[in-house]
Amino acid sequence: MNPFESLGLKHDGRTLWVLDQTQLPDAEVWLDGSEPEAMVALIKRLAVRGAPLIGVAAAACLATFAQRGAGAVEYAAACAALRAARPTAVNLMWAMDRMKNVTDPVAEAQAIFEEDVRLCEGMALHGAALIQDGEGILTHCNTGGLATAGIGTALGVIRRAHEQGKRIHVYADETRPLLQGGRLTAWELKRLGIPATLITDSMAALLLRDGRIQRVLVGSDRVAANGDFANKVGTYGVAVQARFHGVPFHPVAPFSTVDLACPDGAAIPIEERNPEEVRGFGTIRWAPDGMPAWNPSFDVTPVDLVTSLILDRGVYTAQALKAGALLRA
Ligand code: MRU
């Protein structure tokens, strides 16, 4: 492959490297993700994460595997294993379906990487146009350079608005249970010098009530044909709160996150993760031994709570989405 580099993924022509996001912000450790077995494990334990990035990473892994001489049977098995590594983010299935029968996996993986960078630019262009000077913006989970090959989805919009000189202030939900907001979004916002405040998920309602948030921007792991969408658990609660307080709420996604085969949110498979992630974090445990815990990694927000969906190719109101705009996009 031609060497490439993004915030969380890089290729030196021979080896594919993944920034271990579980160690951020304390340490920046790059791990070898060239072998499919290793990449499946990295995706499952969220060392590499974010819907678009896992698709790009899995494609680059397959290309490297092919480059190293994998046979057709091994290649097909690796493609299937990577495709099944996480169930909700449809970008992974989308990328693996593209890689499945190609004659030149290296060129295809390169194209997927470059396309994701361009899609981020499209979302940023359309999204930043909506942002007004002086807005407080709430976001959930991590949707930036760590979650894509480019500048991000929701965080890419925020970054572009900041670069345009708009005086915005970001409120970042810490995002229980794995703290992608507290660890990763906070890390990215600091690096970019964007004014921001970290809050626990339970504080967002107060900020909305007090008029300190004028807009909510979140990412998505899968958008159904009617505009319902899945995103990191907690997004649905934020959407309910935003609606109650009359604050515009926008999912931001590339077309590779749209799944027209899902008619609505009820058809989106939701990943359930190890309950240990709810009983503690890292080496710390706060729940009593054996305490039952529930850990859905995503929730579904109905299109009725969406103001508009910001796609790479334009902005779609909830009304347009409900009238089938995605089927014609
Ligand atoms: O479990 P994660 O950390 O992969 O979840 C990520 C999200 O929920 C993001 O909001 C989503 O992937 C879209 S943004 C690129």
Coordinates of C-alpha atoms and ligand atoms in Angstrom, one line a residue:
M1 CA 0.0 0.0 0.0
N2 CA 1.1 3.6 -0.4
P3 CA 2.0 5.0 3.0
F4 CA -0.9 6.9 4.6
E5 CA -1.5 8.5 8.0
S6 CA -4.5 9.6 10.0
L7 CA -4.8 10.5 13.7
G8 CA -5.5 6.8 14.7
L9 CA -4.3 4.7 11.8
K10 CA -1.1 4.6 9.6
H11 CA 0.6 2.5 7.0
D12 CA 4.3 2.6 6.2
G13 CA 3.9 0.6 3.0
R14 CA 4.6 -2.8 4.8
T15 CA 2.9 -2.6 8.2
L16 CA -0.5 -1.3 9.3
W17 CA -0.3 0.5 12.6
V18 CA -3.3 1.3 15.0
L19 CA -3.1 3.9 17.7
D20 CA -4.4 2.0 20.8
Q21 CA -7.3 4.2 21.8
T22 CA -7.8 2.3 25.1
Q23 CA -4.5 3.8 26.4
L24 CA -5.4 7.4 25.5
P25 CA -5.0 10.0 26.8
D26 CA -2.2 8.6 29.1
A27 CA 0.0 7.0 26.4
E28 CA 0.2 7.1 22.6
V29 CA 1.0 3.5 21.7
W30 CA 0.9 2.2 18.1
L31 CA 0.1 -1.5 17.6
D32 CA 0.6 -3.8 14.6
G33 CA -2.8 -4.4 13.0
S34 CA -1.5 -6.0 9.8
E35 CA -2.8 -9.5 10.5
P36 CA -6.6 -10.1 10.4
E37 CA -6.6 -12.1 13.6
A38 CA -4.9 -9.2 15.4
M39 CA -7.2 -6.6 13.8
V40 CA -10.3 -8.5 14.8
A41 CA -9.1 -8.4 18.4
L42 CA -8.2 -4.7 18.2
I43 CA -11.7 -3.9 16.9
K44 CA -13.5 -6.0 19.5
R45 CA -11.6 -4.4 22.4
L46 CA -12.0 -0.9 20.9
A47 CA -8.3 -0.2 20.5
V48 CA -9.5 0.9 17.1
R49 CA -13.1 2.3 17.1
G50 CA -15.6 4.7 15.6
A51 CA -17.8 3.4 12.8
P52 CA -15.9 4.9 9.8
L53 CA -12.5 4.1 11.1
I54 CA -13.2 0.4 11.8
G55 CA -14.3 0.0 8.2
V56 CA -11.2 1.8 6.9
A57 CA -8.9 -0.2 9.3
A58 CA -10.4 -3.6 8.4
A59 CA -10.0 -2.8 4.6
A60 CA -6.4 -1.7 5.1
C61 CA -5.7 -4.9 7.1
L62 CA -7.2 -7.1 4.3
A63 CA -5.1 -5.2 1.7
T64 CA -1.9 -5.8 3.8
F65 CA -2.9 -9.5 4.2
A66 CA -3.3 -9.8 0.4
Q67 CA 0.0 -8.0 -0.2
R68 CA 1.7 -10.5 2.1
G69 CA 0.5 -13.3 -0.1
A70 CA -2.8 -14.5 1.4
G71 CA -4.6 -17.1 -0.7
A72 CA -8.2 -16.7 -1.8
V73 CA -9.6 -19.0 0.9
E74 CA -7.7 -17.3 3.7
Y75 CA -8.6 -13.9 2.3
A76 CA -12.3 -14.7 2.2
A77 CA -12.2 -16.1 5.8
A78 CA -10.4 -13.0 7.1
C79 CA -13.0 -10.8 5.3
A80 CA -15.8 -12.7 7.0
A81 CA -14.1 -12.5 10.4
L82 CA -13.5 -8.8 10.2
R83 CA -17.0 -8.2 9.0
A84 CA -18.4 -9.8 12.1
A85 CA -16.0 -8.1 14.6
R86 CA -18.6 -5.6 15.7
P87 CA -22.3 -5.8 14.8
T88 CA -23.8 -2.2 14.9
A89 CA -21.4 0.0 12.9
V90 CA -22.5 -0.7 9.3
N91 CA -19.4 1.0 7.8
L92 CA -17.5 -2.2 8.7
M93 CA -19.9 -4.4 6.7
W94 CA -20.0 -1.7 3.9
A95 CA -16.2 -1.8 3.6
M96 CA -15.9 -5.6 3.8
D97 CA -18.6 -6.0 1.1
R98 CA -16.5 -3.7 -1.1
M99 CA -13.3 -5.7 -0.4
K100 CA -14.9 -9.1 -0.8
N101 CA -14.6 -9.7 -4.5
V102 CA -12.1 -7.1 -5.7
T103 CA -9.2 -7.9 -8.0
D104 CA -7.0 -5.3 -6.4
P105 CA -7.5 -5.1 -2.7
V106 CA -4.7 -2.6 -2.2
A107 CA -6.2 -0.1 -4.6
E108 CA -9.7 -0.6 -3.0
A109 CA -8.4 -0.1 0.5
Q110 CA -6.6 3.0 -0.6
A111 CA -9.8 4.3 -2.2
I112 CA -11.8 3.6 0.9
F113 CA -9.3 5.5 3.1
E114 CA -9.3 8.5 0.7
E115 CA -13.0 8.5 0.3
D116 CA -13.5 8.6 4.1
V117 CA -11.3 11.7 4.2
R118 CA -13.4 13.4 1.5
L119 CA -16.7 12.4 3.2
C120 CA -15.6 14.1 6.4
E121 CA -14.9 17.2 4.4
G122 CA -18.4 17.1 3.0
M123 CA -20.0 16.7 6.4
A124 CA -17.9 19.6 7.7
L125 CA -18.9 21.8 4.8
H126 CA -22.6 21.3 5.2
G127 CA -22.6 21.1 9.0
A128 CA -20.4 24.2 9.8
A129 CA -22.8 26.3 7.7
L130 CA -25.5 25.7 10.3
I131 CA -23.4 26.8 13.3
Q132 CA -23.8 30.4 14.5
D133 CA -21.2 32.5 16.2
G134 CA -21.4 32.1 20.0
E135 CA -23.1 28.8 20.1
G136 CA -22.6 26.3 22.9
I137 CA -22.5 22.8 21.4
L138 CA -23.1 19.5 23.1
T139 CA -21.6 16.3 21.8
H140 CA -21.5 12.7 22.9
C141 CA -18.9 9.9 22.5
N142 CA -16.0 10.5 20.1
T143 CA -16.6 11.4 16.5
G144 CA -13.3 13.1 15.5
G145 CA -10.1 12.2 13.8
L146 CA -9.8 9.1 16.1
A147 CA -13.1 7.8 14.7
T148 CA -12.6 8.4 11.0
A149 CA -9.7 8.6 8.5
G150 CA -10.4 12.4 8.2
I151 CA -11.4 15.2 10.5
G152 CA -14.4 13.4 11.8
T153 CA -18.2 13.5 11.7
A154 CA -19.8 15.7 14.4
L155 CA -16.4 16.7 15.7
G156 CA -15.3 17.5 12.2
V157 CA -18.2 19.9 11.9
I158 CA -17.2 21.5 15.2
R159 CA -13.6 21.8 14.1
R160 CA -14.5 23.4 10.8
A161 CA -16.8 26.0 12.5
H162 CA -13.9 26.8 14.9
E163 CA -11.5 27.2 12.0
Q164 CA -14.0 29.6 10.4
G165 CA -13.6 31.8 13.4
K166 CA -16.9 31.1 15.0
R167 CA -16.7 31.6 18.8
I168 CA -18.2 28.2 19.9
H169 CA -17.9 26.4 23.2
V170 CA -18.1 22.6 23.2
Y171 CA -19.6 20.6 26.1
A172 CA -18.3 17.0 25.8
D173 CA -20.3 14.2 27.5
E174 CA -17.8 11.9 29.2
T175 CA -19.8 9.0 27.7
R176 CA -20.2 6.1 30.1
P177 CA -19.2 3.3 30.4
L178 CA -16.0 3.5 28.3
L179 CA -15.5 7.3 28.5
Q180 CA -14.8 8.0 24.8
G181 CA -15.8 11.6 25.5
G182 CA -13.8 12.0 28.7
R183 CA -10.7 10.4 27.2
L184 CA -10.8 10.8 23.5
T185 CA -12.9 13.8 22.6
A186 CA -11.3 15.8 25.4
W187 CA -7.8 14.8 24.0
E188 CA -8.8 15.9 20.5
L189 CA -10.4 19.2 21.6
K190 CA -7.3 20.1 23.6
R191 CA -5.0 19.3 20.7
L192 CA -7.1 21.5 18.4
G193 CA -7.4 24.3 20.9
I194 CA -11.2 24.4 20.7
P195 CA -12.8 25.9 23.9
A196 CA -14.5 23.1 25.7
T197 CA -15.8 21.8 29.0
L198 CA -16.0 18.1 30.0
I199 CA -19.2 17.1 31.8
T200 CA -20.6 13.8 33.0
D201 CA -23.5 12.5 30.9
S202 CA -26.0 13.4 33.7
M203 CA -25.1 17.1 33.6
A204 CA -26.3 17.8 30.0
A205 CA -29.9 18.3 31.0
L206 CA -29.0 21.2 33.3
L207 CA -26.9 23.0 30.7
L208 CA -29.8 22.6 28.2
R209 CA -32.2 24.0 30.8
D210 CA -30.0 26.9 31.5
G211 CA -29.7 27.9 27.8
R212 CA -26.0 27.2 27.6
I213 CA -26.4 24.8 24.7
Q214 CA -27.8 26.0 21.4
R215 CA -27.1 22.8 19.3
V216 CA -26.4 19.1 19.8
L217 CA -24.1 17.3 17.3
V218 CA -23.6 13.5 17.5
G219 CA -22.3 10.8 15.2
S220 CA -24.0 7.6 14.1
D221 CA -23.1 3.9 13.7
R222 CA -26.0 3.2 11.4
V223 CA -28.8 5.3 9.9
A224 CA -32.0 3.4 8.9
A225 CA -33.9 4.3 5.7
N226 CA -36.5 6.3 7.6
G227 CA -33.8 8.4 9.5
D228 CA -33.9 6.6 12.8
F229 CA -30.3 6.0 13.8
A230 CA -28.1 4.1 16.2
N231 CA -25.3 5.8 18.1
K232 CA -23.3 5.4 21.4
V233 CA -25.6 4.6 24.3
G234 CA -26.8 7.8 25.9
T235 CA -27.5 9.6 22.5
Y236 CA -31.3 8.8 22.8
G237 CA -31.4 10.4 26.2
V238 CA -29.6 13.5 24.9
A239 CA -32.1 13.7 22.0
V240 CA -35.1 13.6 24.4
Q241 CA -33.6 16.3 26.5
A242 CA -32.8 18.5 23.5
R243 CA -36.4 18.2 22.2
F244 CA -37.8 19.1 25.7
H245 CA -35.7 22.2 25.8
G246 CA -36.2 23.1 22.1
V247 CA -32.6 22.8 21.1
P248 CA -31.7 21.6 17.6
F249 CA -30.3 18.0 17.5
H250 CA -28.3 16.7 14.5
P251 CA -26.8 13.4 13.8
V252 CA -23.7 13.8 11.4
A253 CA -22.8 10.8 9.2
P254 CA -21.3 9.8 5.9
F255 CA -23.4 7.9 3.3
S256 CA -21.4 4.8 4.2
T257 CA -23.3 4.8 7.6
V258 CA -26.7 4.8 5.9
D259 CA -28.2 1.3 5.7
L260 CA -31.2 1.3 3.3
A261 CA -31.7 -2.4 4.1
C262 CA -32.9 -1.4 7.6
P263 CA -36.3 0.2 7.1
D264 CA -36.3 1.7 10.6
G265 CA -34.4 1.7 13.9
A266 CA -36.0 -1.5 15.1
A267 CA -34.0 -3.4 12.5
I268 CA -30.6 -2.1 13.7
P269 CA -28.7 -4.8 15.6
I270 CA -27.4 -3.5 18.9
E271 CA -24.1 -4.7 20.3
E272 CA -24.2 -5.9 23.9
R273 CA -20.8 -5.8 25.6
N274 CA -19.3 -7.3 28.7
P275 CA -21.2 -6.2 31.9
E276 CA -17.8 -5.8 33.5
E277 CA -17.6 -2.5 31.6
V278 CA -20.5 -1.2 33.8
R279 CA -19.3 -2.7 37.1
G280 CA -16.0 -0.9 36.9
F281 CA -13.3 0.7 34.7
G282 CA -9.8 -0.6 34.0
T283 CA -8.6 -2.2 37.3
I284 CA -11.2 -0.4 39.4
R285 CA -14.4 -2.2 40.4
W286 CA -17.2 -0.4 42.3
A287 CA -20.1 -2.9 42.0
P288 CA -20.4 -5.8 44.4
D289 CA -19.2 -9.2 43.0
G290 CA -21.9 -10.8 40.9
M291 CA -24.0 -7.7 40.6
P292 CA -26.1 -8.1 37.4
A293 CA -25.4 -5.3 34.9
W294 CA -26.7 -4.5 31.4
N295 CA -24.4 -3.1 28.8
P296 CA -26.0 -2.2 25.4
S297 CA -23.2 -0.3 23.6
F298 CA -25.6 1.7 21.4
D299 CA -29.2 3.0 21.5
V300 CA -31.6 4.1 18.7
T301 CA -32.9 7.6 18.4
P302 CA -36.1 7.9 16.4
V303 CA -36.2 10.3 13.5
D304 CA -38.9 12.3 15.3
L305 CA -36.3 13.7 17.7
V306 CA -34.0 14.7 14.8
T307 CA -33.9 18.3 13.6
S308 CA -31.8 17.4 10.6
L309 CA -29.3 14.8 9.5
I310 CA -26.0 16.2 8.3
L311 CA -24.7 13.9 5.5
D312 CA -21.6 14.4 3.3
R313 CA -24.0 15.3 0.5
G314 CA -26.3 17.7 2.2
V315 CA -28.7 18.3 5.1
Y316 CA -31.9 16.4 5.4
T317 CA -34.7 17.5 7.7
A318 CA -36.7 15.0 9.7
Q319 CA -39.7 15.7 7.5
A320 CA -37.6 14.9 4.3
L321 CA -36.2 11.8 6.0
K322 CA -39.6 10.5 6.9
A323 CA -40.7 11.1 3.3
G324 CA -38.0 8.8 2.1
A325 CA -35.2 11.3 1.2
L326 CA -32.5 8.7 1.9
L327 CA -33.9 6.3 -0.6
R328 CA -33.3 9.0 -3.3
A329 CA -30.1 10.5 -1.9
Ligands
MRU1 O1 -18.1 2.1 20.5 P1 -17.5 3.1 19.7 O2 -16.5 4.0 20.5 O3 -16.9 2.6 18.4 O4 -18.7 4.1 19.3 C1 -18.5 5.2 18.5 C2 -19.7 6.0 18.3 O5 -20.7 5.8 18.8 C3 -19.6 7.2 17.3 O6 -20.5 8.2 17.7 C4 -19.9 6.6 16.0 O7 -19.0 5.6 15.6 C5 -20.0 7.6 14.8 S1 -18.8 8.9 14.8 C6 -17.6 8.6 13.8

